[in-house]
């Protein structure tokens, strides 16, 4: 059962930038940061990105702050979405993400 979705646990990085080739996964915003960038060639103008916190967010709202579509004509314009909070976190916050096209 279930939906056949390729998933990846990205963890976290010191510069708060991660890359994926999957359509769903898990990532972490490190303590002291307020966002993480996830690069993906699957992001288009019509893409929907869903995020759900795994555990407490310290009473902050986790949301998709922005997304940029992949542009195959301009390699420096990688598809990406930014997930985060309005303020820096005081603990690591893990979340699940799902890209729907």
PDB file of N, CA and C in Angstrom:
ATOM      1  N   UNK A   1       0.656  -1.181   0.000  1.00  0.00           N
ATOM      2  CA  UNK A   1       0.000   0.000   0.000  1.00  0.00           C
ATOM      3  C   UNK A   1       0.715   1.288   0.000  1.00  0.00           C
ATOM      4  N   UNK A   2      -0.132   2.289  -0.096  1.00  0.00           N
ATOM      5  CA  UNK A   2       0.350   3.652  -0.070  1.00  0.00           C
ATOM      6  C   UNK A   2       0.650   4.183  -1.456  1.00  0.00           C
ATOM      7  N   UNK A   3       0.991   5.438  -1.492  1.00  0.00           N
ATOM      8  CA  UNK A   3       1.345   6.106  -2.743  1.00  0.00           C
ATOM      9  C   UNK A   3       2.827   5.887  -2.986  1.00  0.00           C
ATOM     10  N   UNK A   4       3.202   5.518  -4.202  1.00  0.00           N
ATOM     11  CA  UNK A   4       4.611   5.280  -4.526  1.00  0.00           C
ATOM     12  C   UNK A   4       5.367   6.575  -4.707  1.00  0.00           C
ATOM     13  N   UNK A   5       5.861   7.142  -3.609  1.00  0.00           N
ATOM     14  CA  UNK A   5       6.574   8.413  -3.652  1.00  0.00           C
ATOM     15  C   UNK A   5       8.012   8.182  -3.225  1.00  0.00           C
ATOM     16  N   UNK A   6       8.941   8.692  -4.024  1.00  0.00           N
ATOM     17  CA  UNK A   6      10.353   8.582  -3.671  1.00  0.00           C
ATOM     18  C   UNK A   6      10.654   9.594  -2.570  1.00  0.00           C
ATOM     19  N   UNK A   7      11.271   9.143  -1.487  1.00  0.00           N
ATOM     20  CA  UNK A   7      11.507   9.989  -0.333  1.00  0.00           C
ATOM     21  C   UNK A   7      12.983  10.011   0.031  1.00  0.00           C
ATOM     22  N   UNK A   8      13.396  11.097   0.685  1.00  0.00           N
ATOM     23  CA  UNK A   8      14.797  11.252   1.058  1.00  0.00           C
ATOM     24  C   UNK A   8      14.906  12.027   2.364  1.00  0.00           C
ATOM     25  N   UNK A   9      15.746  11.544   3.287  1.00  0.00           N
ATOM     26  CA  UNK A   9      16.029  12.267   4.516  1.00  0.00           C
ATOM     27  C   UNK A   9      17.260  13.129   4.266  1.00  0.00           C
ATOM     28  N   UNK A  10      17.051  14.445   4.156  1.00  0.00           N
ATOM     29  CA  UNK A  10      18.147  15.373   3.841  1.00  0.00           C
ATOM     30  C   UNK A  10      18.936  15.784   5.067  1.00  0.00           C
ATOM     31  N   UNK A  11      18.344  15.646   6.251  1.00  0.00           N
ATOM     32  CA  UNK A  11      19.040  16.078   7.466  1.00  0.00           C
ATOM     33  C   UNK A  11      19.149  17.585   7.512  1.00  0.00           C
ATOM     34  N   UNK A  12      20.351  18.098   7.773  1.00  0.00           N
ATOM     35  CA  UNK A  12      20.576  19.539   7.828  1.00  0.00           C
ATOM     36  C   UNK A  12      21.969  19.823   7.290  1.00  0.00           C
ATOM     37  N   UNK A  13      22.274  21.102   7.119  1.00  0.00           N
ATOM     38  CA  UNK A  13      23.617  21.476   6.680  1.00  0.00           C
ATOM     39  C   UNK A  13      24.020  22.766   7.385  1.00  0.00           C
ATOM     40  N   UNK A  14      25.295  23.012   7.455  1.00  0.00           N
ATOM     41  CA  UNK A  14      25.804  24.203   8.138  1.00  0.00           C
ATOM     42  C   UNK A  14      25.351  25.487   7.443  1.00  0.00           C
ATOM     43  N   UNK A  15      25.228  25.466   6.094  1.00  0.00           N
ATOM     44  CA  UNK A  15      24.839  26.680   5.376  1.00  0.00           C
ATOM     45  C   UNK A  15      23.335  26.734   5.088  1.00  0.00           C
ATOM     46  N   UNK A  16      22.585  25.773   5.645  1.00  0.00           N
ATOM     47  CA  UNK A  16      21.128  25.727   5.504  1.00  0.00           C
ATOM     48  C   UNK A  16      20.664  25.641   4.055  1.00  0.00           C
ATOM     49  N   UNK A  17      21.447  24.947   3.204  1.00  0.00           N
ATOM     50  CA  UNK A  17      21.069  24.655   1.831  1.00  0.00           C
ATOM     51  C   UNK A  17      21.200  23.163   1.595  1.00  0.00           C
ATOM     52  N   UNK A  18      20.157  22.567   1.040  1.00  0.00           N
ATOM     53  CA  UNK A  18      20.128  21.130   0.777  1.00  0.00           C
ATOM     54  C   UNK A  18      19.678  20.909  -0.659  1.00  0.00           C
ATOM     55  N   UNK A  19      19.987  19.759  -1.222  1.00  0.00           N
ATOM     56  CA  UNK A  19      19.567  19.420  -2.584  1.00  0.00           C
ATOM     57  C   UNK A  19      18.901  18.052  -2.585  1.00  0.00           C
ATOM     58  N   UNK A  20      17.915  17.890  -3.496  1.00  0.00           N
ATOM     59  CA  UNK A  20      17.217  16.613  -3.593  1.00  0.00           C
ATOM     60  C   UNK A  20      16.837  16.306  -5.032  1.00  0.00           C
ATOM     61  N   UNK A  21      16.683  15.037  -5.306  1.00  0.00           N
ATOM     62  CA  UNK A  21      16.141  14.586  -6.588  1.00  0.00           C
ATOM     63  C   UNK A  21      14.827  13.854  -6.354  1.00  0.00           C
ATOM     64  N   UNK A  22      14.360  13.836  -5.118  1.00  0.00           N
ATOM     65  CA  UNK A  22      13.135  13.125  -4.739  1.00  0.00           C
ATOM     66  C   UNK A  22      11.957  14.093  -4.638  1.00  0.00           C
ATOM     67  N   UNK A  23      10.737  13.537  -4.556  1.00  0.00           N
ATOM     68  CA  UNK A  23       9.540  14.369  -4.468  1.00  0.00           C
ATOM     69  C   UNK A  23       9.020  14.533  -3.047  1.00  0.00           C
ATOM     70  N   UNK A  24       9.658  13.886  -2.096  1.00  0.00           N
ATOM     71  CA  UNK A  24       9.273  14.071  -0.701  1.00  0.00           C
ATOM     72  C   UNK A  24      10.465  13.755   0.178  1.00  0.00           C
ATOM     73  N   UNK A  25      10.361  14.170   1.427  1.00  0.00           N
ATOM     74  CA  UNK A  25      11.448  13.860   2.335  1.00  0.00           C
ATOM     75  C   UNK A  25      11.328  14.549   3.663  1.00  0.00           C
ATOM     76  N   UNK A  26      12.449  14.570   4.346  1.00  0.00           N
ATOM     77  CA  UNK A  26      12.541  15.146   5.679  1.00  0.00           C
ATOM     78  C   UNK A  26      13.779  16.024   5.714  1.00  0.00           C
ATOM     79  N   UNK A  27      13.702  17.143   6.411  1.00  0.00           N
ATOM     80  CA  UNK A  27      14.849  18.044   6.547  1.00  0.00           C
ATOM     81  C   UNK A  27      14.778  18.696   7.925  1.00  0.00           C
ATOM     82  N   UNK A  28      15.835  19.407   8.287  1.00  0.00           N
ATOM     83  CA  UNK A  28      15.913  20.037   9.600  1.00  0.00           C
ATOM     84  C   UNK A  28      16.411  21.468   9.478  1.00  0.00           C
ATOM     85  N   UNK A  29      15.735  22.365  10.169  1.00  0.00           N
ATOM     86  CA  UNK A  29      16.213  23.741  10.315  1.00  0.00           C
ATOM     87  C   UNK A  29      17.016  23.759  11.604  1.00  0.00           C
ATOM     88  N   UNK A  30      18.278  24.122  11.494  1.00  0.00           N
ATOM     89  CA  UNK A  30      19.166  24.080  12.654  1.00  0.00           C
ATOM     90  C   UNK A  30      18.853  25.190  13.652  1.00  0.00           C
ATOM     91  N   UNK A  31      19.113  24.903  14.918  1.00  0.00           N
ATOM     92  CA  UNK A  31      18.945  25.880  15.990  1.00  0.00           C
ATOM     93  C   UNK A  31      19.696  27.168  15.639  1.00  0.00           C
ATOM     94  N   UNK A  32      19.053  28.311  15.843  1.00  0.00           N
ATOM     95  CA  UNK A  32      19.670  29.602  15.561  1.00  0.00           C
ATOM     96  C   UNK A  32      19.392  30.113  14.155  1.00  0.00           C
ATOM     97  N   UNK A  33      18.778  29.280  13.307  1.00  0.00           N
ATOM     98  CA  UNK A  33      18.435  29.699  11.937  1.00  0.00           C
ATOM     99  C   UNK A  33      16.922  29.889  11.848  1.00  0.00           C
ATOM    100  N   UNK A  34      16.474  30.521  10.756  1.00  0.00           N
ATOM    101  CA  UNK A  34      15.029  30.685  10.583  1.00  0.00           C
ATOM    102  C   UNK A  34      14.520  30.091   9.276  1.00  0.00           C
ATOM    103  N   UNK A  35      15.426  29.440   8.503  1.00  0.00           N
ATOM    104  CA  UNK A  35      14.975  28.834   7.254  1.00  0.00           C
ATOM    105  C   UNK A  35      16.006  27.862   6.713  1.00  0.00           C
ATOM    106  N   UNK A  36      15.542  27.056   5.752  1.00  0.00           N
ATOM    107  CA  UNK A  36      16.422  26.160   5.014  1.00  0.00           C
ATOM    108  C   UNK A  36      15.973  26.208   3.548  1.00  0.00           C
ATOM    109  N   UNK A  37      16.942  26.189   2.650  1.00  0.00           N
ATOM    110  CA  UNK A  37      16.687  26.180   1.212  1.00  0.00           C
ATOM    111  C   UNK A  37      16.841  24.746   0.717  1.00  0.00           C
ATOM    112  N   UNK A  38      15.839  24.258  -0.021  1.00  0.00           N
ATOM    113  CA  UNK A  38      15.915  22.925  -0.609  1.00  0.00           C
ATOM    114  C   UNK A  38      15.865  23.080  -2.121  1.00  0.00           C
ATOM    115  N   UNK A  39      16.969  22.702  -2.777  1.00  0.00           N
ATOM    116  CA  UNK A  39      17.079  22.805  -4.232  1.00  0.00           C
ATOM    117  C   UNK A  39      16.516  21.541  -4.873  1.00  0.00           C
ATOM    118  N   UNK A  40      15.691  21.741  -5.919  1.00  0.00           N
ATOM    119  CA  UNK A  40      15.080  20.611  -6.605  1.00  0.00           C
ATOM    120  C   UNK A  40      14.720  21.002  -8.032  1.00  0.00           C
ATOM    121  N   UNK A  41      15.108  20.170  -8.980  1.00  0.00           N
ATOM    122  CA  UNK A  41      14.753  20.382 -10.371  1.00  0.00           C
ATOM    123  C   UNK A  41      13.285  20.125 -10.650  1.00  0.00           C
ATOM    124  N   UNK A  42      12.539  19.621  -9.662  1.00  0.00           N
ATOM    125  CA  UNK A  42      11.122  19.307  -9.840  1.00  0.00           C
ATOM    126  C   UNK A  42      10.213  20.521  -9.626  1.00  0.00           C
ATOM    127  N   UNK A  43      10.769  21.644  -9.201  1.00  0.00           N
ATOM    128  CA  UNK A  43       9.946  22.818  -8.909  1.00  0.00           C
ATOM    129  C   UNK A  43       9.591  23.558 -10.198  1.00  0.00           C
ATOM    130  N   UNK A  44       8.281  23.750 -10.427  1.00  0.00           N
ATOM    131  CA  UNK A  44       7.777  24.509 -11.572  1.00  0.00           C
ATOM    132  C   UNK A  44       6.914  25.657 -11.057  1.00  0.00           C
ATOM    133  N   UNK A  45       6.370  26.444 -11.964  1.00  0.00           N
ATOM    134  CA  UNK A  45       5.461  27.536 -11.566  1.00  0.00           C
ATOM    135  C   UNK A  45       4.194  26.997 -10.904  1.00  0.00           C
ATOM    136  N   UNK A  46       3.783  25.772 -11.273  1.00  0.00           N
ATOM    137  CA  UNK A  46       2.542  25.203 -10.754  1.00  0.00           C
ATOM    138  C   UNK A  46       2.740  24.272  -9.558  1.00  0.00           C
ATOM    139  N   UNK A  47       3.961  24.051  -9.142  1.00  0.00           N
ATOM    140  CA  UNK A  47       4.251  23.120  -8.049  1.00  0.00           C
ATOM    141  C   UNK A  47       3.603  23.561  -6.743  1.00  0.00           C
ATOM    142  N   UNK A  48       3.056  22.585  -6.032  1.00  0.00           N
ATOM    143  CA  UNK A  48       2.582  22.802  -4.671  1.00  0.00           C
ATOM    144  C   UNK A  48       3.583  22.135  -3.742  1.00  0.00           C
ATOM    145  N   UNK A  49       4.002  22.837  -2.709  1.00  0.00           N
ATOM    146  CA  UNK A  49       4.934  22.283  -1.727  1.00  0.00           C
ATOM    147  C   UNK A  49       4.228  22.287  -0.378  1.00  0.00           C
ATOM    148  N   UNK A  50       4.151  21.100   0.231  1.00  0.00           N
ATOM    149  CA  UNK A  50       3.516  20.944   1.535  1.00  0.00           C
ATOM    150  C   UNK A  50       4.586  20.641   2.577  1.00  0.00           C
ATOM    151  N   UNK A  51       4.477  21.258   3.745  1.00  0.00           N
ATOM    152  CA  UNK A  51       5.417  20.996   4.835  1.00  0.00           C
ATOM    153  C   UNK A  51       4.653  20.740   6.128  1.00  0.00           C
ATOM    154  N   UNK A  52       5.187  19.832   6.935  1.00  0.00           N
ATOM    155  CA  UNK A  52       4.597  19.503   8.228  1.00  0.00           C
ATOM    156  C   UNK A  52       5.721  19.320   9.232  1.00  0.00           C
ATOM    157  N   UNK A  53       5.649  20.041  10.333  1.00  0.00           N
ATOM    158  CA  UNK A  53       6.658  19.909  11.385  1.00  0.00           C
ATOM    159  C   UNK A  53       6.572  18.534  12.027  1.00  0.00           C
ATOM    160  N   UNK A  54       7.729  18.015  12.427  1.00  0.00           N
ATOM    161  CA  UNK A  54       7.803  16.757  13.160  1.00  0.00           C
ATOM    162  C   UNK A  54       8.256  17.122  14.568  1.00  0.00           C
ATOM    163  N   UNK A  55       7.302  17.328  15.443  1.00  0.00           N
ATOM    164  CA  UNK A  55       7.612  17.761  16.796  1.00  0.00           C
ATOM    165  C   UNK A  55       7.310  19.241  16.989  1.00  0.00           C
ATOM    166  N   UNK A  56       7.732  19.751  18.125  1.00  0.00           N
ATOM    167  CA  UNK A  56       7.432  21.134  18.505  1.00  0.00           C
ATOM    168  C   UNK A  56       8.195  22.137  17.646  1.00  0.00           C
ATOM    169  N   UNK A  57       7.537  23.248  17.351  1.00  0.00           N
ATOM    170  CA  UNK A  57       8.170  24.352  16.621  1.00  0.00           C
ATOM    171  C   UNK A  57       8.411  25.544  17.548  1.00  0.00           C
ATOM    172  N   UNK A  58       8.251  25.333  18.838  1.00  0.00           N
ATOM    173  CA  UNK A  58       8.436  26.438  19.779  1.00  0.00           C
ATOM    174  C   UNK A  58       7.362  27.499  19.598  1.00  0.00           C
ATOM    175  N   UNK A  59       6.172  27.079  19.196  1.00  0.00           N
ATOM    176  CA  UNK A  59       5.019  27.958  19.008  1.00  0.00           C
ATOM    177  C   UNK A  59       5.175  28.907  17.821  1.00  0.00           C
ATOM    178  N   UNK A  60       6.033  28.559  16.868  1.00  0.00           N
ATOM    179  CA  UNK A  60       6.175  29.321  15.633  1.00  0.00           C
ATOM    180  C   UNK A  60       5.493  28.558  14.492  1.00  0.00           C
ATOM    181  N   UNK A  61       5.047  29.287  13.484  1.00  0.00           N
ATOM    182  CA  UNK A  61       4.384  28.675  12.339  1.00  0.00           C
ATOM    183  C   UNK A  61       5.420  28.367  11.257  1.00  0.00           C
ATOM    184  N   UNK A  62       5.508  27.091  10.887  1.00  0.00           N
ATOM    185  CA  UNK A  62       6.386  26.641   9.812  1.00  0.00           C
ATOM    186  C   UNK A  62       5.647  26.836   8.488  1.00  0.00           C
ATOM    187  N   UNK A  63       6.307  27.456   7.496  1.00  0.00           N
ATOM    188  CA  UNK A  63       5.643  27.671   6.218  1.00  0.00           C
ATOM    189  C   UNK A  63       6.641  27.721   5.064  1.00  0.00           C
ATOM    190  N   UNK A  64       6.116  27.614   3.843  1.00  0.00           N
ATOM    191  CA  UNK A  64       6.934  27.752   2.634  1.00  0.00           C
ATOM    192  C   UNK A  64       7.085  29.249   2.399  1.00  0.00           C
ATOM    193  N   UNK A  65       8.298  29.766   2.588  1.00  0.00           N
ATOM    194  CA  UNK A  65       8.546  31.197   2.496  1.00  0.00           C
ATOM    195  C   UNK A  65       8.627  31.673   1.047  1.00  0.00           C
ATOM    196  N   UNK A  66       9.142  30.811   0.162  1.00  0.00           N
ATOM    197  CA  UNK A  66       9.214  31.167  -1.255  1.00  0.00           C
ATOM    198  C   UNK A  66       9.521  29.921  -2.062  1.00  0.00           C
ATOM    199  N   UNK A  67       9.283  30.018  -3.368  1.00  0.00           N
ATOM    200  CA  UNK A  67       9.703  28.949  -4.265  1.00  0.00           C
ATOM    201  C   UNK A  67      10.041  29.560  -5.612  1.00  0.00           C
ATOM    202  N   UNK A  68      11.045  28.968  -6.267  1.00  0.00           N
ATOM    203  CA  UNK A  68      11.532  29.436  -7.558  1.00  0.00           C
ATOM    204  C   UNK A  68      11.543  28.254  -8.508  1.00  0.00           C
ATOM    205  N   UNK A  69      10.940  28.430  -9.671  1.00  0.00           N
ATOM    206  CA  UNK A  69      10.868  27.348 -10.651  1.00  0.00           C
ATOM    207  C   UNK A  69      12.232  27.076 -11.269  1.00  0.00           C
ATOM    208  N   UNK A  70      12.471  25.807 -11.608  1.00  0.00           N
ATOM    209  CA  UNK A  70      13.669  25.395 -12.335  1.00  0.00           C
ATOM    210  C   UNK A  70      13.634  26.053 -13.708  1.00  0.00           C
ATOM    211  N   UNK A  71      14.778  26.585 -14.153  1.00  0.00           N
ATOM    212  CA  UNK A  71      14.883  27.194 -15.476  1.00  0.00           C
ATOM    213  C   UNK A  71      16.025  26.510 -16.208  1.00  0.00           C
ATOM    214  N   UNK A  72      15.694  25.615 -17.136  1.00  0.00           N
ATOM    215  CA  UNK A  72      16.717  24.833 -17.836  1.00  0.00           C
ATOM    216  C   UNK A  72      17.580  25.689 -18.747  1.00  0.00           C
ATOM    217  N   UNK A  73      17.101  26.872 -19.118  1.00  0.00           N
ATOM    218  CA  UNK A  73      17.878  27.768 -19.983  1.00  0.00           C
ATOM    219  C   UNK A  73      18.918  28.551 -19.203  1.00  0.00           C
ATOM    220  N   UNK A  74      18.754  28.642 -17.910  1.00  0.00           N
ATOM    221  CA  UNK A  74      19.667  29.416 -17.067  1.00  0.00           C
ATOM    222  C   UNK A  74      20.114  28.539 -15.904  1.00  0.00           C
ATOM    223  N   UNK A  75      21.261  27.854 -16.034  1.00  0.00           N
ATOM    224  CA  UNK A  75      21.713  26.923 -14.987  1.00  0.00           C
ATOM    225  C   UNK A  75      21.817  27.535 -13.590  1.00  0.00           C
ATOM    226  N   UNK A  76      22.085  28.826 -13.494  1.00  0.00           N
ATOM    227  CA  UNK A  76      22.208  29.443 -12.167  1.00  0.00           C
ATOM    228  C   UNK A  76      20.852  29.630 -11.494  1.00  0.00           C
ATOM    229  N   UNK A  77      19.750  29.489 -12.227  1.00  0.00           N
ATOM    230  CA  UNK A  77      18.413  29.570 -11.651  1.00  0.00           C
ATOM    231  C   UNK A  77      17.891  28.170 -11.376  1.00  0.00           C
ATOM    232  N   UNK A  78      18.407  27.575 -10.313  1.00  0.00           N
ATOM    233  CA  UNK A  78      17.960  26.240  -9.920  1.00  0.00           C
ATOM    234  C   UNK A  78      16.597  26.317  -9.258  1.00  0.00           C
ATOM    235  N   UNK A  79      15.784  25.276  -9.474  1.00  0.00           N
ATOM    236  CA  UNK A  79      14.523  25.192  -8.760  1.00  0.00           C
ATOM    237  C   UNK A  79      14.813  25.059  -7.275  1.00  0.00           C
ATOM    238  N   UNK A  80      14.003  25.715  -6.462  1.00  0.00           N
ATOM    239  CA  UNK A  80      14.220  25.689  -5.015  1.00  0.00           C
ATOM    240  C   UNK A  80      12.962  26.110  -4.290  1.00  0.00           C
ATOM    241  N   UNK A  81      12.878  25.687  -3.038  1.00  0.00           N
ATOM    242  CA  UNK A  81      11.857  26.229  -2.152  1.00  0.00           C
ATOM    243  C   UNK A  81      12.508  26.479  -0.802  1.00  0.00           C
ATOM    244  N   UNK A  82      11.994  27.483  -0.112  1.00  0.00           N
ATOM    245  CA  UNK A  82      12.533  27.889   1.183  1.00  0.00           C
ATOM    246  C   UNK A  82      11.459  27.641   2.235  1.00  0.00           C
ATOM    247  N   UNK A  83      11.829  26.900   3.269  1.00  0.00           N
ATOM    248  CA  UNK A  83      10.914  26.575   4.365  1.00  0.00           C
ATOM    249  C   UNK A  83      11.473  27.205   5.631  1.00  0.00           C
ATOM    250  N   UNK A  84      10.595  27.804   6.428  1.00  0.00           N
ATOM    251  CA  UNK A  84      11.117  28.383   7.658  1.00  0.00           C
ATOM    252  C   UNK A  84      10.078  29.044   8.527  1.00  0.00           C
ATOM    253  N   UNK A  85      10.596  29.941   9.360  1.00  0.00           N
ATOM    254  CA  UNK A  85       9.824  30.664  10.365  1.00  0.00           C
ATOM    255  C   UNK A  85      10.109  32.153  10.221  1.00  0.00           C
ATOM    256  N   UNK A  86       9.314  32.977  10.909  1.00  0.00           N
ATOM    257  CA  UNK A  86       9.583  34.411  10.920  1.00  0.00           C
ATOM    258  C   UNK A  86      10.791  34.750  11.799  1.00  0.00           C
ATOM    259  N   UNK A  87      11.027  33.946  12.843  1.00  0.00           N
ATOM    260  CA  UNK A  87      12.137  34.197  13.772  1.00  0.00           C
ATOM    261  C   UNK A  87      13.048  32.978  13.854  1.00  0.00           C
ATOM    262  N   UNK A  88      14.270  33.180  14.302  1.00  0.00           N
ATOM    263  CA  UNK A  88      15.207  32.074  14.472  1.00  0.00           C
ATOM    264  C   UNK A  88      14.682  31.081  15.497  1.00  0.00           C
ATOM    265  N   UNK A  89      15.030  29.801  15.295  1.00  0.00           N
ATOM    266  CA  UNK A  89      14.618  28.760  16.224  1.00  0.00           C
ATOM    267  C   UNK A  89      15.616  28.654  17.378  1.00  0.00           C
ATOM    268  N   UNK A  90      15.162  28.131  18.487  1.00  0.00           N
ATOM    269  CA  UNK A  90      16.053  27.932  19.633  1.00  0.00           C
ATOM    270  C   UNK A  90      16.481  26.472  19.744  1.00  0.00           C
ATOM    271  N   UNK A  91      15.860  25.607  18.923  1.00  0.00           N
ATOM    272  CA  UNK A  91      16.235  24.192  18.853  1.00  0.00           C
ATOM    273  C   UNK A  91      16.160  23.749  17.395  1.00  0.00           C
ATOM    274  N   UNK A  92      16.773  22.615  17.074  1.00  0.00           N
ATOM    275  CA  UNK A  92      16.623  22.045  15.734  1.00  0.00           C
ATOM    276  C   UNK A  92      15.150  21.680  15.529  1.00  0.00           C
ATOM    277  N   UNK A  93      14.618  21.984  14.333  1.00  0.00           N
ATOM    278  CA  UNK A  93      13.225  21.654  14.012  1.00  0.00           C
ATOM    279  C   UNK A  93      13.207  20.822  12.739  1.00  0.00           C
ATOM    280  N   UNK A  94      12.743  19.586  12.854  1.00  0.00           N
ATOM    281  CA  UNK A  94      12.625  18.709  11.693  1.00  0.00           C
ATOM    282  C   UNK A  94      11.231  18.842  11.090  1.00  0.00           C
ATOM    283  N   UNK A  95      11.150  18.619   9.771  1.00  0.00           N
ATOM    284  CA  UNK A  95       9.865  18.686   9.096  1.00  0.00           C
ATOM    285  C   UNK A  95       9.867  17.747   7.903  1.00  0.00           C
ATOM    286  N   UNK A  96       8.671  17.346   7.514  1.00  0.00           N
ATOM    287  CA  UNK A  96       8.473  16.565   6.301  1.00  0.00           C
ATOM    288  C   UNK A  96       8.065  17.515   5.194  1.00  0.00           C
ATOM    289  N   UNK A  97       8.482  17.233   3.968  1.00  0.00           N
ATOM    290  CA  UNK A  97       8.086  18.049   2.817  1.00  0.00           C
ATOM    291  C   UNK A  97       7.625  17.142   1.687  1.00  0.00           C
ATOM    292  N   UNK A  98       6.752  17.694   0.826  1.00  0.00           N
ATOM    293  CA  UNK A  98       6.193  16.937  -0.273  1.00  0.00           C
ATOM    294  C   UNK A  98       5.988  17.883  -1.450  1.00  0.00           C
ATOM    295  N   UNK A  99       6.568  17.542  -2.587  1.00  0.00           N
ATOM    296  CA  UNK A  99       6.429  18.319  -3.821  1.00  0.00           C
ATOM    297  C   UNK A  99       5.343  17.653  -4.663  1.00  0.00           C
ATOM    298  N   UNK A 100       4.330  18.425  -5.075  1.00  0.00           N
ATOM    299  CA  UNK A 100       3.254  17.902  -5.917  1.00  0.00           C
ATOM    300  C   UNK A 100       3.190  18.711  -7.201  1.00  0.00           C
ATOM    301  N   UNK A 101       3.315  17.995  -8.334  1.00  0.00           N
ATOM    302  CA  UNK A 101       3.211  18.645  -9.648  1.00  0.00           C
ATOM    303  C   UNK A 101       2.000  18.129 -10.383  1.00  0.00           C
TER     304      UNK A 101
END
